[in-house]
PDB file of C-alpha atoms and ligand atoms in Angstrom:
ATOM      1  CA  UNK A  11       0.000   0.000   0.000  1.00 61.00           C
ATOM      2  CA  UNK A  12       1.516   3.351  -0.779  1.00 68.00           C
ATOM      3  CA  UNK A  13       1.833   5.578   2.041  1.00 82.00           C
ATOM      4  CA  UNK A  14       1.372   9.022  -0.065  1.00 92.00           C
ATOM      5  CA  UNK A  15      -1.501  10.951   1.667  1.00 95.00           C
ATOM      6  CA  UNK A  16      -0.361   8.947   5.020  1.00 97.00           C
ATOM      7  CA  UNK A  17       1.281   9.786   8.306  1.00 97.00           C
ATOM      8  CA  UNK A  18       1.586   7.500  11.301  1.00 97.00           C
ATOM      9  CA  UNK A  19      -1.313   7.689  13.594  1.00 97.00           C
ATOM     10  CA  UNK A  20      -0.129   9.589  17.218  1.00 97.00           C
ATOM     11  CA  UNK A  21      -1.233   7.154  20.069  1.00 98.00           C
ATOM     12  CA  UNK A  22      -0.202   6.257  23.417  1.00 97.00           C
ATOM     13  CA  UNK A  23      -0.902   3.184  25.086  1.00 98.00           C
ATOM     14  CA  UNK A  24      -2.482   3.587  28.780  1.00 98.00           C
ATOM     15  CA  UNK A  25      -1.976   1.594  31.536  1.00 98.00           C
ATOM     16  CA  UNK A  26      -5.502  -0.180  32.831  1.00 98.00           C
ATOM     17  CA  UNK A  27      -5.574   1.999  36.045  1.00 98.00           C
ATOM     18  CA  UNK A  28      -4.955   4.954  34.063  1.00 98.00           C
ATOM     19  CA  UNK A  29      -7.493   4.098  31.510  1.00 98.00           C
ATOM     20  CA  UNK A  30      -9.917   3.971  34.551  1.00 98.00           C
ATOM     21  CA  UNK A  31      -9.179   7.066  36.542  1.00 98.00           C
ATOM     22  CA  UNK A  32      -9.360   9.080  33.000  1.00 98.00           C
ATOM     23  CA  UNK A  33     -12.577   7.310  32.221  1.00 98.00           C
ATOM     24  CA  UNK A  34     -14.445   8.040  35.532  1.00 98.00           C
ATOM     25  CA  UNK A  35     -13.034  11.464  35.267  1.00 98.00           C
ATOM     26  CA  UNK A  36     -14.539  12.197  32.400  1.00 98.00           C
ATOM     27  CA  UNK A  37     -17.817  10.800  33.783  1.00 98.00           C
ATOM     28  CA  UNK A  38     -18.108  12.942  36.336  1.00 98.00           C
ATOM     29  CA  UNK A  39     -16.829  15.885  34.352  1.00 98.00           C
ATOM     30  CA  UNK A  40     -19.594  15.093  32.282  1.00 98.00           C
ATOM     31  CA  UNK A  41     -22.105  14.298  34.497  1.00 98.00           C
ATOM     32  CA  UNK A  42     -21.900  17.823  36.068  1.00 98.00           C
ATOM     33  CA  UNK A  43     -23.199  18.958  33.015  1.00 98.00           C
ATOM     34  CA  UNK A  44     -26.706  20.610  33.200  1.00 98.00           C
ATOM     35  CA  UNK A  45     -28.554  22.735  30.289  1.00 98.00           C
ATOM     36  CA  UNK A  46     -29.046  26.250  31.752  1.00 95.00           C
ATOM     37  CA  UNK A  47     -32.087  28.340  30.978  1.00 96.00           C
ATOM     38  CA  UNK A  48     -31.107  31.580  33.531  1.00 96.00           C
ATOM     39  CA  UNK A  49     -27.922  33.301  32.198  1.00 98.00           C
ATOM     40  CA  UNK A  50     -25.830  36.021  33.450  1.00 98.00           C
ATOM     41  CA  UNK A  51     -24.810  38.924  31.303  1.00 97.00           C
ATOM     42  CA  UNK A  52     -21.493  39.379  32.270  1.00 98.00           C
ATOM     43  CA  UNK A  53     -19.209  38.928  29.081  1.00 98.00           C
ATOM     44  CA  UNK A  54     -17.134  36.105  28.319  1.00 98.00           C
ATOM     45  CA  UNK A  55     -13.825  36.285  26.137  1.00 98.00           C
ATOM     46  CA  UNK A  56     -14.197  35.508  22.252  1.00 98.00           C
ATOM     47  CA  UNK A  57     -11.038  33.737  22.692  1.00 98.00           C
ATOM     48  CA  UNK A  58     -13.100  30.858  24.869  1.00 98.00           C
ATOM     49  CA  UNK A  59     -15.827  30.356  21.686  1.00 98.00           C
ATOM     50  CA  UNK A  60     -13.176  29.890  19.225  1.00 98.00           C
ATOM     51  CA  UNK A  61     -11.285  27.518  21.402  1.00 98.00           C
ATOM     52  CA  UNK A  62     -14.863  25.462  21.977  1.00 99.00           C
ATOM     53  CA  UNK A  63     -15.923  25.732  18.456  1.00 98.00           C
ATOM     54  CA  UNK A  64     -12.020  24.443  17.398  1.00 98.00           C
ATOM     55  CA  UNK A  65     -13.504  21.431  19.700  1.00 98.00           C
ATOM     56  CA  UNK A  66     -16.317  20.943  18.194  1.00 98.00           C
ATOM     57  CA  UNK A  67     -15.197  21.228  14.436  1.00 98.00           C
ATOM     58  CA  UNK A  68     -12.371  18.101  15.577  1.00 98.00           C
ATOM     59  CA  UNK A  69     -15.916  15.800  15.597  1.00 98.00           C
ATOM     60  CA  UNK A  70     -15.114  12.985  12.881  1.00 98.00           C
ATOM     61  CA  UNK A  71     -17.554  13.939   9.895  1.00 98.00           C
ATOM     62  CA  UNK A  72     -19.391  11.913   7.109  1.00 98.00           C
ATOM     63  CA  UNK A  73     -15.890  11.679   4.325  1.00 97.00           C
ATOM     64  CA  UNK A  74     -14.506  14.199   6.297  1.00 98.00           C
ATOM     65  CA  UNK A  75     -16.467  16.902   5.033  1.00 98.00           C
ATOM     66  CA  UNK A  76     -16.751  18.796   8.363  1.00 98.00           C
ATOM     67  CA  UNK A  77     -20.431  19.720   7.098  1.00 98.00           C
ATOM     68  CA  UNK A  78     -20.866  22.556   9.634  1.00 98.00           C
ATOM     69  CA  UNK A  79     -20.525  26.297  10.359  1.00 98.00           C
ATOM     70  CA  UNK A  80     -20.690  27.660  13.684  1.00 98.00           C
ATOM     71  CA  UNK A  81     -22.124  31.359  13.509  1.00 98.00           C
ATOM     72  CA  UNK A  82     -21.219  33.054  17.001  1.00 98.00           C
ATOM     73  CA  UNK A  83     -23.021  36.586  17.437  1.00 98.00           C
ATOM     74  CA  UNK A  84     -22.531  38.762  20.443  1.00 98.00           C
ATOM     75  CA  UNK A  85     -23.886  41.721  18.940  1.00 98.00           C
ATOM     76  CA  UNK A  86     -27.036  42.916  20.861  1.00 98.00           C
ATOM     77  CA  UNK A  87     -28.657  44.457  18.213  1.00 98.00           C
ATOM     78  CA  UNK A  88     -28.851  41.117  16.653  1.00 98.00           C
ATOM     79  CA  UNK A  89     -29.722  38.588  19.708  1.00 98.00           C
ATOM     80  CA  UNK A  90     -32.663  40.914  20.241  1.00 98.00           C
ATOM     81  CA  UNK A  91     -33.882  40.244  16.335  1.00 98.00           C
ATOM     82  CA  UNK A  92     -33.402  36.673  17.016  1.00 97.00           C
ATOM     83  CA  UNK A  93     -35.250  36.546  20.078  1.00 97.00           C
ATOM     84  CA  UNK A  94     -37.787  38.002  18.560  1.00 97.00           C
ATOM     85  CA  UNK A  95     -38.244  36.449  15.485  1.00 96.00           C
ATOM     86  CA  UNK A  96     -37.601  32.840  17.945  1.00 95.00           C
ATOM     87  CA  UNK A  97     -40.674  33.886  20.384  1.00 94.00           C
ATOM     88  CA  UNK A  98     -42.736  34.627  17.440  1.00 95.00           C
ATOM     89  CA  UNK A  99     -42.109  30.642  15.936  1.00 93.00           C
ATOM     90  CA  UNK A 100     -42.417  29.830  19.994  1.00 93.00           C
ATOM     91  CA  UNK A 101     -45.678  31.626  21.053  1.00 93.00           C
ATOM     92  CA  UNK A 102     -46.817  29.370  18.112  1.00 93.00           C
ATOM     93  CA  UNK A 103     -45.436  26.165  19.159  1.00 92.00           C
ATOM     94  CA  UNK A 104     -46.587  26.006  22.305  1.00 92.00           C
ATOM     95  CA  UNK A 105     -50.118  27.389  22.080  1.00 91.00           C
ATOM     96  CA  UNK A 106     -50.997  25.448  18.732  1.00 92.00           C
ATOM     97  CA  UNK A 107     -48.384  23.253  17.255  1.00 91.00           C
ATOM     98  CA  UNK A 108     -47.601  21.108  19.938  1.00 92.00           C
ATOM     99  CA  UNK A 109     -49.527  17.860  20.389  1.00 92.00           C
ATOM    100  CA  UNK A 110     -50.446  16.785  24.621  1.00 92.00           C
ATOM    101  CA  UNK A 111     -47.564  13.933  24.314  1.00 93.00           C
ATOM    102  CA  UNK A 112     -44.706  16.700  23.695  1.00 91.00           C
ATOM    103  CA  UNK A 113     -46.286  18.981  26.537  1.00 91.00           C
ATOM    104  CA  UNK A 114     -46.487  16.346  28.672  1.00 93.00           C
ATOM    105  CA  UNK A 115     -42.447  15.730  29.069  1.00 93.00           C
ATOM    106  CA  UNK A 116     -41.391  19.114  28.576  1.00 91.00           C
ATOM    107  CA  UNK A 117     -44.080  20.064  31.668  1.00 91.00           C
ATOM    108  CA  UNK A 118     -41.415  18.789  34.253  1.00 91.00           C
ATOM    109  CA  UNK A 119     -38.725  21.546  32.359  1.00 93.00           C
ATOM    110  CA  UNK A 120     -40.731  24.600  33.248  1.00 89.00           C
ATOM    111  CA  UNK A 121     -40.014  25.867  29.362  1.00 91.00           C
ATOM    112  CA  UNK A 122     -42.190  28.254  27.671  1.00 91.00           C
ATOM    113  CA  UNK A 123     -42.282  30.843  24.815  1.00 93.00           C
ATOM    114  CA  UNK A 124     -40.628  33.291  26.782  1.00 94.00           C
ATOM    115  CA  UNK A 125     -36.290  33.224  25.532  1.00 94.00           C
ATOM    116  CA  UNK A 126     -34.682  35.629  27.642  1.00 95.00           C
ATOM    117  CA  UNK A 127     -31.297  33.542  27.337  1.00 96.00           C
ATOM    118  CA  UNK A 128     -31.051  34.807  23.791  1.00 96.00           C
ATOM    119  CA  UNK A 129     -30.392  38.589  25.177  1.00 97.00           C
ATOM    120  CA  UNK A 130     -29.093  37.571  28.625  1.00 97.00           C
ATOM    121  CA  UNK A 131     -26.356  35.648  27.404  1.00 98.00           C
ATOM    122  CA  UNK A 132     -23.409  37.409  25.831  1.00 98.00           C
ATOM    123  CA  UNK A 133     -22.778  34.963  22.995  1.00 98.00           C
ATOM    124  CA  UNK A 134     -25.197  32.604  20.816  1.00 98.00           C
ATOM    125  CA  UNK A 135     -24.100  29.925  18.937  1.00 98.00           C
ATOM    126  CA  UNK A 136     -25.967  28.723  15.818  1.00 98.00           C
ATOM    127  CA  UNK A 137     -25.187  25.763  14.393  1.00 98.00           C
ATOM    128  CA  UNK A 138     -25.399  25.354  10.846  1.00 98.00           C
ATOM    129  CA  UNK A 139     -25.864  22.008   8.941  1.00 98.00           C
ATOM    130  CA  UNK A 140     -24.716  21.914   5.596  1.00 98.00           C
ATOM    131  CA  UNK A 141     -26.422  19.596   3.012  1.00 98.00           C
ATOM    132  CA  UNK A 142     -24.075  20.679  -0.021  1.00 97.00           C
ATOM    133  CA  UNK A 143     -20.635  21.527  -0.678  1.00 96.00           C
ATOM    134  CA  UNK A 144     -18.523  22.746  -3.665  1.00 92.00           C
ATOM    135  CA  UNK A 145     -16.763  20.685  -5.371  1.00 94.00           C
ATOM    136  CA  UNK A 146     -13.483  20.735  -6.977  1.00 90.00           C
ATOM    137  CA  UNK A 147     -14.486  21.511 -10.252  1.00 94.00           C
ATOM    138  CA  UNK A 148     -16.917  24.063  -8.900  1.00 92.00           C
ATOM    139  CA  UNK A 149     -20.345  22.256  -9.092  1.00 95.00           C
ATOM    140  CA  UNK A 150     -22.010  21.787  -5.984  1.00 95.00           C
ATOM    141  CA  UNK A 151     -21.903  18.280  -4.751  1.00 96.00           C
ATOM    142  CA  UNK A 152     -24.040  16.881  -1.728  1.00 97.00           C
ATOM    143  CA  UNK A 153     -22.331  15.919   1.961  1.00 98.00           C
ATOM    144  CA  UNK A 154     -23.061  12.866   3.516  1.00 98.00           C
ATOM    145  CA  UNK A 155     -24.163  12.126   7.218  1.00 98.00           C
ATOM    146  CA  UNK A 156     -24.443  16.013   7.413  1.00 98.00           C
ATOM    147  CA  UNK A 157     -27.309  15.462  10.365  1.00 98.00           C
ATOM    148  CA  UNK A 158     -25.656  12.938  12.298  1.00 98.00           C
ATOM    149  CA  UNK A 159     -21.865  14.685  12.185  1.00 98.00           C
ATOM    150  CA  UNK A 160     -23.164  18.261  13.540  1.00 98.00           C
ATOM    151  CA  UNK A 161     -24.808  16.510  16.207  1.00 98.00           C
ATOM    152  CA  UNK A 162     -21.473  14.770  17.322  1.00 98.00           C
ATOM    153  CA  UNK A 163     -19.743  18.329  16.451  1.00 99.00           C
ATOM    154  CA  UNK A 164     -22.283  19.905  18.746  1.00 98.00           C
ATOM    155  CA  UNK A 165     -22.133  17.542  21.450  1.00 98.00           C
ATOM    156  CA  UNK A 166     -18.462  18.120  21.213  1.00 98.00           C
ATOM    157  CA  UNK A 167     -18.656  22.093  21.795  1.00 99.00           C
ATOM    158  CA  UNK A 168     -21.209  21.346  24.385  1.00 98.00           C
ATOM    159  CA  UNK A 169     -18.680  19.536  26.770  1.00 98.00           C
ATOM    160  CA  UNK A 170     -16.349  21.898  25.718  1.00 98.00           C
ATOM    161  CA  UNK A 171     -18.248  24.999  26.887  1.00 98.00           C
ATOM    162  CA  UNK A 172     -19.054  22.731  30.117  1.00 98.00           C
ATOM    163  CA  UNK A 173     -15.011  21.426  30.279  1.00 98.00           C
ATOM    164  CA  UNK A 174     -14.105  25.304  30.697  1.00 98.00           C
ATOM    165  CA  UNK A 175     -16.495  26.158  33.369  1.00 98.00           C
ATOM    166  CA  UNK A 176     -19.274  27.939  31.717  1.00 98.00           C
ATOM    167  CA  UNK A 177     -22.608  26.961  30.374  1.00 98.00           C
ATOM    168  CA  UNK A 178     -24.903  26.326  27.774  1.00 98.00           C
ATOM    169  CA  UNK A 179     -28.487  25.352  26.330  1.00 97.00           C
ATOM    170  CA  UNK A 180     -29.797  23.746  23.293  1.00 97.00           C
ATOM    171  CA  UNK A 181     -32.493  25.260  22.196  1.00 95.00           C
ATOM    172  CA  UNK A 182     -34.423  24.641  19.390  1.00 95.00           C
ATOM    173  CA  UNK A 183     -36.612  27.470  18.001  1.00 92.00           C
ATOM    174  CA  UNK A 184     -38.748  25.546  15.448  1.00 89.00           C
ATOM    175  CA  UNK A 185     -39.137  25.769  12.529  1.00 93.00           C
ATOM    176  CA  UNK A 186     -35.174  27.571  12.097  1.00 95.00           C
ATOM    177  CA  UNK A 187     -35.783  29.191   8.747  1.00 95.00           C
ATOM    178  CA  UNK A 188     -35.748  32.588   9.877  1.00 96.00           C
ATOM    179  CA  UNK A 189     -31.947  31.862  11.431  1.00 98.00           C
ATOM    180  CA  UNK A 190     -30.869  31.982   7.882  1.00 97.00           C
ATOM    181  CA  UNK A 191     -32.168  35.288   6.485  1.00 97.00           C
ATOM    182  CA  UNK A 192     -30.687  37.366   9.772  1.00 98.00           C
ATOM    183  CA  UNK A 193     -27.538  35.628   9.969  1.00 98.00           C
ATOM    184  CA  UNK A 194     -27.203  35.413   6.090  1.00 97.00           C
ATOM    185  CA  UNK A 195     -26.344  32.058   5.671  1.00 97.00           C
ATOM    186  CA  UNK A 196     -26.915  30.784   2.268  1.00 96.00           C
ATOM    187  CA  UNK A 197     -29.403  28.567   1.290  1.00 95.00           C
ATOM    188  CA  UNK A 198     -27.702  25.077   1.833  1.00 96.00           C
ATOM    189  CA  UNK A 199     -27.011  25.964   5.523  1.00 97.00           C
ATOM    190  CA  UNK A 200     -29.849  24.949   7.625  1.00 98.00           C
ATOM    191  CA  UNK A 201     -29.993  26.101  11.623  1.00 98.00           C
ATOM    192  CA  UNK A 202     -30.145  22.991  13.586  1.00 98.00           C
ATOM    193  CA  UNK A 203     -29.389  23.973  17.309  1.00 98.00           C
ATOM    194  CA  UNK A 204     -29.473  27.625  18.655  1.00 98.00           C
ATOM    195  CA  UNK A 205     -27.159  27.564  21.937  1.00 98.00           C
ATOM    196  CA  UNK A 206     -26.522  30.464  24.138  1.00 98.00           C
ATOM    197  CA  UNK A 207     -23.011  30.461  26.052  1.00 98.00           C
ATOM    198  CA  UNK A 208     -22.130  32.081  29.138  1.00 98.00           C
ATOM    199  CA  UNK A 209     -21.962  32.588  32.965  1.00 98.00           C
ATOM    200  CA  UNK A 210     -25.370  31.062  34.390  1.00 98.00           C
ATOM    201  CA  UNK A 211     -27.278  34.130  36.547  1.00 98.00           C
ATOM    202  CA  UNK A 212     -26.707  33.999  40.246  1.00 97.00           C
ATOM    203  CA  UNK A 213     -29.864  32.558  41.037  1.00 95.00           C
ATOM    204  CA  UNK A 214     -30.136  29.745  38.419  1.00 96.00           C
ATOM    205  CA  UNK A 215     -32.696  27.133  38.480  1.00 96.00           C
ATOM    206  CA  UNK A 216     -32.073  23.851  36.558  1.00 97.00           C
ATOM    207  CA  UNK A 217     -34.923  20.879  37.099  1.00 96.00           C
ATOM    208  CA  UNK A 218     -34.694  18.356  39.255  1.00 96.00           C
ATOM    209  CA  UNK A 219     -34.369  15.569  36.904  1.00 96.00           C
ATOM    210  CA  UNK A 220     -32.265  12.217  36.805  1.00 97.00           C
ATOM    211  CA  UNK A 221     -30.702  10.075  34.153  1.00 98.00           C
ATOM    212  CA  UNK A 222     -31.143   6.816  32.821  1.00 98.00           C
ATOM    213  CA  UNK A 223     -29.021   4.286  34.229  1.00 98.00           C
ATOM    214  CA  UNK A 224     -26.129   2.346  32.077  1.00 98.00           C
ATOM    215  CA  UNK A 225     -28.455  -0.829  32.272  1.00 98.00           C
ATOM    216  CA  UNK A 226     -31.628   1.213  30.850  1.00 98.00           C
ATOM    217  CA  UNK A 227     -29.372   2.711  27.923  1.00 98.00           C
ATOM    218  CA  UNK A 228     -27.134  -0.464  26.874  1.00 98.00           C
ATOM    219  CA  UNK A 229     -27.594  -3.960  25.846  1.00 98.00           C
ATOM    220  CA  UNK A 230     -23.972  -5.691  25.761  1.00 98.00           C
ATOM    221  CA  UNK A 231     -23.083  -9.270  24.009  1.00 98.00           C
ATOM    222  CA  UNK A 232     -20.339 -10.859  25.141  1.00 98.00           C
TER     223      UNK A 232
HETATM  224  C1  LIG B  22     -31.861  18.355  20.247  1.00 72.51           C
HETATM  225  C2  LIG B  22     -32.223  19.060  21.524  1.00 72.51           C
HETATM  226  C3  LIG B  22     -33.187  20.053  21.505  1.00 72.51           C
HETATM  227  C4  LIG B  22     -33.495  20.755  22.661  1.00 72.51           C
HETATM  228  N1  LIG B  22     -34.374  21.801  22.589  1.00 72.51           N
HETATM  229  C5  LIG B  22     -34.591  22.564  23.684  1.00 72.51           C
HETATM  230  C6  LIG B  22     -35.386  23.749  23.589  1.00 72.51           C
HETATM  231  O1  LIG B  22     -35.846  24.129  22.508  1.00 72.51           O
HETATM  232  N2  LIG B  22     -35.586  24.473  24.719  1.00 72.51           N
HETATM  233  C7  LIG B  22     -35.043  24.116  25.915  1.00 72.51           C
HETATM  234  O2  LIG B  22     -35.259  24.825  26.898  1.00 72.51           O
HETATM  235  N3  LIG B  22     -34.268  23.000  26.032  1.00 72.51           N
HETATM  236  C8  LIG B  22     -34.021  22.241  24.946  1.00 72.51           C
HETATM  237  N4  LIG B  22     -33.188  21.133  25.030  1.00 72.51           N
HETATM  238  C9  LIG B  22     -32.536  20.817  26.315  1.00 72.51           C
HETATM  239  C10 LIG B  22     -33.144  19.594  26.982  1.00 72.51           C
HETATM  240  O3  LIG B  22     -34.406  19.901  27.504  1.00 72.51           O
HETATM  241  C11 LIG B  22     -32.184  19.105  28.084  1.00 72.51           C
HETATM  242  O4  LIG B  22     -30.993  18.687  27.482  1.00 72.51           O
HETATM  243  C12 LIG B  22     -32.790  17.973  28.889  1.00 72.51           C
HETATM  244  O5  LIG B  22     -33.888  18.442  29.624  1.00 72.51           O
HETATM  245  C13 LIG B  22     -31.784  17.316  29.827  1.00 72.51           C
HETATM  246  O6  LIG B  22     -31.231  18.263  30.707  1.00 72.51           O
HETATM  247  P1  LIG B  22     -29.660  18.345  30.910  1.00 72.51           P
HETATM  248  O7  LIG B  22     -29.083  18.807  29.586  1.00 72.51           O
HETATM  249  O8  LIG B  22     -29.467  19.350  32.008  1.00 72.51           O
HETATM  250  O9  LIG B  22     -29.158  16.980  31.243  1.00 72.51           O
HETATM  251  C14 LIG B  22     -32.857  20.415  23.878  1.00 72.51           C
HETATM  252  C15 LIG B  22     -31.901  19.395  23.894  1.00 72.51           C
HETATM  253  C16 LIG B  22     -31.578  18.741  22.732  1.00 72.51           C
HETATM  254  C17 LIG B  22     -30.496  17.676  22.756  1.00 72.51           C
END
C-alpha cells in the first residue's frame, strides 16, 4: 500500500488503572453537566468560543467533510432580532403546534415561549448544517451524514463549553428558517441547534431531573 496521503497515527498506550481514573473522570466531568435556561450577562472572552468551536469542528464527519458552520453573534442588536423572530415561531409552538404527548415531558422543564437567554447571554451559537458543498471543479456536490456529524460536532462544543467552566443550552426554536435570512447564511445551511453560552445568573434554576441508568441505555453481548 503506498503511504502518499499517510502519516503514522499519534497514540499512546495507557496503563488499565490509568485508563480507569481518565474514564471516571470524564464521567463525572460530564455528568456535572446541566442545560441552563437563567444566564448572566457578564461577558465572556471571544477567545473561549473559538477555542470550543475548534472542539467541536475536531468531531469525525461523514468523508470528512466537516459539514458545519458555527455562527457566534454577540452583537445585541442582533440577539434581540433573534429573540424576537424565535418567540414569534415559539408563542406558536406552544399554544398550537404542539400535540399533549410533547407537553407532557417538557411540563417537568418549566419551558415556555418566553427566551430571555437569547439577550441575557453574551454569545449565541448557531449551528449550521450543511447539506451541499462545492466541489473541486466548482459544481455543488451533496455531503453525507451532514445530520448525524453536527450533532457529534455539537455535542463536542457542548462539553467543551461545560469542560471550561461555563454553560450552555440547546435550544431549538422551530421551525429555524428565519436563522438563515438574519444571519445570512446561504441557502444550503440549515440552523439545527441555537445555543446560548455564558456565565449562568446567580440565582439559576435547573430541574430536578435524573438520568437513565447504564443498564436502561445499553444492551452488551459478550
Ligand atoms: C436536540 C435538543 C433540543 C433541545 N431543545 C430545547 C429547547 O428548545 N428548549 C429548551 O429549553 N431545552 C431544549 N433542550 C434541552 C433539553 O431539555 C435538556 O438537554 C434535557 O432536559 C436534559 O437536561 P440536561 O441537559 O441538564 O441533562 C434540547 C436538547 C436537545 C439535545
Amino acid at each position: 500500500m503506498s503511504s502518499d496521503g499517510f502519516v503514522p497515527l499519534s497514540w499512546e498506550e495507557l496503563s488499565n488503572s490509568e485508563m480507569e481514573k481518565r474514564a471516571l473522570d470524564l464521567f463525572n466531568n460530564m455528568n456535572n453537566r446541566r442545560t441552563t435556561r437563567h444566564f448572566s450577562s457578564r461577558s465572556v472572552p471571544k477567545e473561549l468560543i473559538e477555542k470550543a468551536i475548534m472542539c467541536g469542528s475536531t468531531a469525525p464527519s461523514g468523508a470528512h467533510l466537516q459539514p458545519w458552520t458555527f455562527v457566534a453573534v454577540s452583537n445585541q442588536e442582533l440577539k434581540a432580532k433573534m429573540r424576537d423572530a424565535a418567540e414569534i415561531e415559539e408563542r406558536k409552538t406552544y399554544s398550537q403546534r404542539m400535540p399533549e404527548a410533547w407537553q407532557e415531558v417538557l411540563q417537568p422543564l418549566g419551558t415556555d415561549a418566553v427566551k430571555e437567554h437569547m439577550t441575557d447571554a453574551p454569545w449565541i451559537v448557531v449551528l449550521f448544517r450543511q447539506s451541499k458543498r462545492v466541489r473541486g471543479n466548482g459544481e455543488t456536490g451533496p455531503t453525507y451524514y451532514s445530520t448525524e456529524s453536527c450533532g457529534i460536532a455539537a455535542g463536542m462544543f457542548i462539553h467543551a463549553i461545560h469542560n471550561m467552566g461555563l454553560v450552555t443550552l440547546t435550544h431549538t426554536p422551530s421551525p429555524m428558517g428565519f436563522l438563515r435570512e438574519i444571519l445570512q447564511r446561504p441557502a444550503h445551511e440549515h440552523a439545527m441547534l441555537v445555543l446560548p453560552v455564558g456565565y449562568p445568573a446567580v440565582d439559576a434554576m435547573v430541574p430536578d431531573i435524573s438520568r437513565k441508568s447504564l443498564e436502561e441505555v445499553s444492551v452488551f453481548f459478550e
